[in-house]
């Protein structure tokens, strides 16, 4: 655990996203420049209702770098389960999209779901513990926008076909 003035990113961070986990607790995901631009996750909370924010770095959630452009990382949360849905565009060849359902402790995570599309932008929404959705633009189709519904089945995201809108 780190104090209120301590840094959760060792050096410089990019592509910051945050999601509420509960009253007084938030998850933050970011592109960690000090760790080869891999995705990193931390949580911050106000213990005992204090007005001091205490943050804890949870670790890396990607093996490859995250793409540097804004909109290449998205996150949603399921508050009661302390889980987050993170989507990111890979920052090395091939520039495809990835999606993963994670526990904030980085334990009992789903398998990484890869989307063989070069995303321009990505957004996510958690509908329930059983259903999630993500939307993206396709760089190779003039930023055509699509949305996908996925069932959460234990460690597998069972995603339906993309619906262009």
C-alpha positions as YAML, in Angstrom:
chain: A
units: angstrom
residues:
- id: 1
  name: UNK
  ca: [0.00, 0.00, 0.00]
- id: 2
  name: UNK
  ca: [1.22, 3.47, -0.80]
- id: 3
  name: UNK
  ca: [0.52, 6.76, 0.88]
- id: 4
  name: UNK
  ca: [-1.48, 9.62, -0.58]
- id: 5
  name: UNK
  ca: [1.47, 11.34, -2.24]
- id: 6
  name: UNK
  ca: [3.09, 8.17, -3.59]
- id: 7
  name: UNK
  ca: [3.00, 7.37, -7.28]
- id: 8
  name: UNK
  ca: [1.21, 4.29, -8.58]
- id: 9
  name: UNK
  ca: [2.98, 4.62, -11.92]
- id: 10
  name: UNK
  ca: [6.72, 4.31, -11.59]
- id: 11
  name: UNK
  ca: [7.44, 6.87, -14.28]
- id: 12
  name: UNK
  ca: [4.99, 8.10, -16.89]
- id: 13
  name: UNK
  ca: [1.55, 6.73, -17.63]
- id: 14
  name: UNK
  ca: [-0.65, 7.03, -20.71]
- id: 15
  name: UNK
  ca: [-4.18, 5.99, -21.65]
- id: 16
  name: UNK
  ca: [-5.64, 6.38, -18.16]
- id: 17
  name: UNK
  ca: [-9.12, 4.96, -17.45]
- id: 18
  name: UNK
  ca: [-10.97, 4.65, -14.14]
- id: 19
  name: UNK
  ca: [-14.07, 2.82, -12.90]
- id: 20
  name: UNK
  ca: [-15.89, 2.93, -9.58]
- id: 21
  name: UNK
  ca: [-15.76, -0.32, -7.59]
- id: 22
  name: UNK
  ca: [-17.73, 0.71, -4.50]
- id: 23
  name: UNK
  ca: [-18.36, 3.69, -2.34]
- id: 24
  name: UNK
  ca: [-14.89, 5.08, -1.71]
- id: 25
  name: UNK
  ca: [-13.00, 2.69, -4.04]
- id: 26
  name: UNK
  ca: [-11.89, 3.07, -7.66]
- id: 27
  name: UNK
  ca: [-9.85, 0.98, -10.12]
- id: 28
  name: UNK
  ca: [-7.39, 2.71, -12.45]
- id: 29
  name: UNK
  ca: [-5.88, 1.07, -15.52]
- id: 30
  name: UNK
  ca: [-3.12, 2.67, -17.54]
- id: 31
  name: UNK
  ca: [-0.34, 2.18, -20.06]
- id: 32
  name: UNK
  ca: [2.82, 1.95, -17.92]
- id: 33
  name: UNK
  ca: [5.76, 3.56, -19.72]
- id: 34
  name: UNK
  ca: [8.18, 2.26, -17.08]
- id: 35
  name: UNK
  ca: [7.17, -1.34, -17.89]
- id: 36
  name: UNK
  ca: [7.41, -1.44, -21.70]
- id: 37
  name: UNK
  ca: [3.98, 0.24, -22.05]
- id: 38
  name: UNK
  ca: [2.23, -2.84, -20.63]
- id: 39
  name: UNK
  ca: [-1.21, -2.39, -19.09]
- id: 40
  name: UNK
  ca: [-1.16, -1.92, -15.32]
- id: 41
  name: UNK
  ca: [-3.94, -1.90, -12.74]
- id: 42
  name: UNK
  ca: [-4.19, -0.23, -9.35]
- id: 43
  name: UNK
  ca: [-6.94, 0.45, -6.86]
- id: 44
  name: UNK
  ca: [-7.43, 3.54, -4.73]
- id: 45
  name: UNK
  ca: [-9.70, 3.91, -1.72]
- id: 46
  name: UNK
  ca: [-10.55, 6.09, 1.22]
- id: 47
  name: UNK
  ca: [-10.17, 3.69, 4.17]
- id: 48
  name: UNK
  ca: [-12.52, 4.26, 7.10]
- id: 49
  name: UNK
  ca: [-14.16, 7.12, 5.21]
- id: 50
  name: UNK
  ca: [-11.07, 9.31, 5.58]
- id: 51
  name: UNK
  ca: [-10.45, 12.15, 3.18]
- id: 52
  name: UNK
  ca: [-7.09, 10.60, 2.22]
- id: 53
  name: UNK
  ca: [-6.79, 8.50, -0.91]
- id: 54
  name: UNK
  ca: [-4.62, 5.38, -0.52]
- id: 55
  name: UNK
  ca: [-3.54, 3.57, -3.69]
- id: 56
  name: UNK
  ca: [-2.18, 0.08, -4.27]
- id: 57
  name: UNK
  ca: [-0.55, -1.10, -7.47]
- id: 58
  name: UNK
  ca: [-2.03, -4.51, -8.40]
- id: 59
  name: UNK
  ca: [0.30, -5.36, -11.29]
- id: 60
  name: UNK
  ca: [0.39, -5.76, -15.05]
- id: 61
  name: UNK
  ca: [-2.54, -7.23, -16.95]
- id: 62
  name: UNK
  ca: [-0.92, -7.42, -20.41]
- id: 63
  name: UNK
  ca: [2.16, -9.13, -21.79]
- id: 64
  name: UNK
  ca: [2.35, -6.85, -24.84]
- id: 65
  name: UNK
  ca: [2.35, -3.04, -24.87]
- id: 66
  name: UNK
  ca: [-0.87, -1.05, -25.18]
- id: 67
  name: UNK
  ca: [-1.23, 1.15, -28.25]
- id: 68
  name: UNK
  ca: [-0.26, 4.75, -27.47]
- id: 69
  name: UNK
  ca: [-3.23, 6.58, -29.05]
- id: 70
  name: UNK
  ca: [-6.01, 7.94, -26.86]
- id: 71
  name: UNK
  ca: [-9.05, 5.65, -26.97]
- id: 72
  name: UNK
  ca: [-6.97, 2.46, -27.09]
- id: 73
  name: UNK
  ca: [-7.92, 1.44, -23.53]
- id: 74
  name: UNK
  ca: [-11.34, 1.15, -21.87]
- id: 75
  name: UNK
  ca: [-12.68, -0.18, -18.57]
- id: 76
  name: UNK
  ca: [-16.01, -0.90, -16.91]
- id: 77
  name: UNK
  ca: [-16.74, -2.43, -13.50]
- id: 78
  name: UNK
  ca: [-19.07, -4.75, -11.64]
- id: 79
  name: UNK
  ca: [-19.04, -3.21, -8.17]
- id: 80
  name: UNK
  ca: [-20.38, -6.08, -6.09]
- id: 81
  name: UNK
  ca: [-17.76, -8.55, -7.38]
- id: 82
  name: UNK
  ca: [-14.74, -6.18, -7.45]
- id: 83
  name: UNK
  ca: [-14.29, -7.09, -11.11]
- id: 84
  name: UNK
  ca: [-13.38, -4.93, -14.07]
- id: 85
  name: UNK
  ca: [-13.73, -5.43, -17.79]
- id: 86
  name: UNK
  ca: [-10.70, -4.06, -19.63]
- id: 87
  name: UNK
  ca: [-10.35, -3.72, -23.39]
- id: 88
  name: UNK
  ca: [-7.19, -2.58, -25.15]
- id: 89
  name: UNK
  ca: [-5.58, -2.27, -28.54]
- id: 90
  name: UNK
  ca: [-2.27, -4.11, -28.69]
- id: 91
  name: UNK
  ca: [0.68, -1.74, -29.18]
- id: 92
  name: UNK
  ca: [2.76, -4.10, -31.30]
- id: 93
  name: UNK
  ca: [2.09, -6.09, -34.49]
- id: 94
  name: UNK
  ca: [-0.60, -7.24, -35.03]
- id: 95
  name: UNK
  ca: [-2.52, -4.20, -33.76]
- id: 96
  name: UNK
  ca: [-5.59, -6.19, -32.70]
- id: 97
  name: UNK
  ca: [-8.05, -5.74, -29.87]
- id: 98
  name: UNK
  ca: [-8.14, -7.66, -26.59]
- id: 99
  name: UNK
  ca: [-10.75, -7.96, -23.87]
- id: 100
  name: UNK
  ca: [-10.47, -9.48, -20.40]
- id: 101
  name: UNK
  ca: [-12.67, -9.79, -17.31]
- id: 102
  name: UNK
  ca: [-10.39, -9.29, -14.27]
- id: 103
  name: UNK
  ca: [-10.69, -9.43, -10.52]
- id: 104
  name: UNK
  ca: [-8.93, -6.36, -9.09]
- id: 105
  name: UNK
  ca: [-6.58, -8.65, -7.16]
- id: 106
  name: UNK
  ca: [-5.54, -10.02, -10.61]
- id: 107
  name: UNK
  ca: [-6.67, -13.52, -9.57]
- id: 108
  name: UNK
  ca: [-9.43, -15.70, -11.08]
- id: 109
  name: UNK
  ca: [-9.40, -13.78, -14.35]
- id: 110
  name: UNK
  ca: [-11.08, -14.77, -17.59]
- id: 111
  name: UNK
  ca: [-9.04, -15.81, -20.58]
- id: 112
  name: UNK
  ca: [-7.96, -12.95, -22.85]
- id: 113
  name: UNK
  ca: [-10.47, -12.64, -25.70]
- id: 114
  name: UNK
  ca: [-8.76, -11.46, -28.91]
- id: 115
  name: UNK
  ca: [-10.69, -9.63, -31.62]
- id: 116
  name: UNK
  ca: [-8.92, -9.89, -34.98]
- id: 117
  name: UNK
  ca: [-9.69, -6.28, -35.88]
- id: 118
  name: UNK
  ca: [-7.42, -3.24, -35.72]
- id: 119
  name: UNK
  ca: [-9.41, -1.06, -33.34]
- id: 120
  name: UNK
  ca: [-9.39, 2.72, -33.66]
- id: 121
  name: UNK
  ca: [-11.32, 3.42, -30.46]
- id: 122
  name: UNK
  ca: [-12.87, 1.08, -27.90]
- id: 123
  name: UNK
  ca: [-15.52, 1.40, -25.18]
- id: 124
  name: UNK
  ca: [-16.98, -1.16, -22.75]
- id: 125
  name: UNK
  ca: [-20.04, -1.59, -20.56]
- id: 126
  name: UNK
  ca: [-20.75, -4.20, -17.90]
- id: 127
  name: UNK
  ca: [-24.42, -5.16, -18.03]
- id: 128
  name: UNK
  ca: [-24.33, -7.80, -15.25]
- id: 129
  name: UNK
  ca: [-22.11, -10.58, -13.93]
- id: 130
  name: UNK
  ca: [-23.35, -12.67, -16.88]
- id: 131
  name: UNK
  ca: [-23.26, -10.13, -19.74]
- id: 132
  name: UNK
  ca: [-20.82, -7.50, -21.01]
- id: 133
  name: UNK
  ca: [-20.62, -5.47, -24.18]
- id: 134
  name: UNK
  ca: [-17.92, -3.61, -26.06]
- id: 135
  name: UNK
  ca: [-17.94, -1.21, -29.00]
- id: 136
  name: UNK
  ca: [-15.10, -0.33, -31.34]
- id: 137
  name: UNK
  ca: [-14.21, 1.38, -34.57]
- id: 138
  name: UNK
  ca: [-12.48, -0.64, -37.29]
- id: 139
  name: UNK
  ca: [-9.37, 1.11, -38.65]
- id: 140
  name: UNK
  ca: [-9.44, -1.01, -41.82]
- id: 141
  name: UNK
  ca: [-13.08, -0.16, -42.62]
- id: 142
  name: UNK
  ca: [-12.90, 3.64, -42.47]
- id: 143
  name: UNK
  ca: [-13.64, 3.66, -38.71]
- id: 144
  name: UNK
  ca: [-16.87, 1.68, -39.13]
- id: 145
  name: UNK
  ca: [-18.43, 1.32, -35.67]
- id: 146
  name: UNK
  ca: [-19.59, -2.01, -34.22]
- id: 147
  name: UNK
  ca: [-20.91, -3.29, -30.90]
- id: 148
  name: UNK
  ca: [-20.62, -6.84, -29.53]
- id: 149
  name: UNK
  ca: [-22.53, -8.64, -26.77]
- id: 150
  name: UNK
  ca: [-20.65, -11.30, -24.77]
- id: 151
  name: UNK
  ca: [-21.82, -13.87, -22.25]
- id: 152
  name: UNK
  ca: [-19.50, -14.32, -19.27]
- id: 153
  name: UNK
  ca: [-19.15, -18.09, -18.83]
- id: 154
  name: UNK
  ca: [-16.68, -18.77, -16.02]
- id: 155
  name: UNK
  ca: [-13.28, -17.88, -17.57]
- id: 156
  name: UNK
  ca: [-14.57, -17.62, -21.15]
- id: 157
  name: UNK
  ca: [-16.12, -14.61, -22.85]
- id: 158
  name: UNK
  ca: [-18.56, -16.05, -25.39]
- id: 159
  name: UNK
  ca: [-19.02, -13.15, -27.79]
- id: 160
  name: UNK
  ca: [-21.71, -12.88, -30.44]
- id: 161
  name: UNK
  ca: [-21.08, -11.38, -33.85]
- id: 162
  name: UNK
  ca: [-20.38, -7.68, -34.25]
- id: 163
  name: UNK
  ca: [-23.39, -5.46, -34.97]
- id: 164
  name: UNK
  ca: [-22.44, -2.51, -37.19]
- id: 165
  name: UNK
  ca: [-24.26, 0.68, -36.31]
...
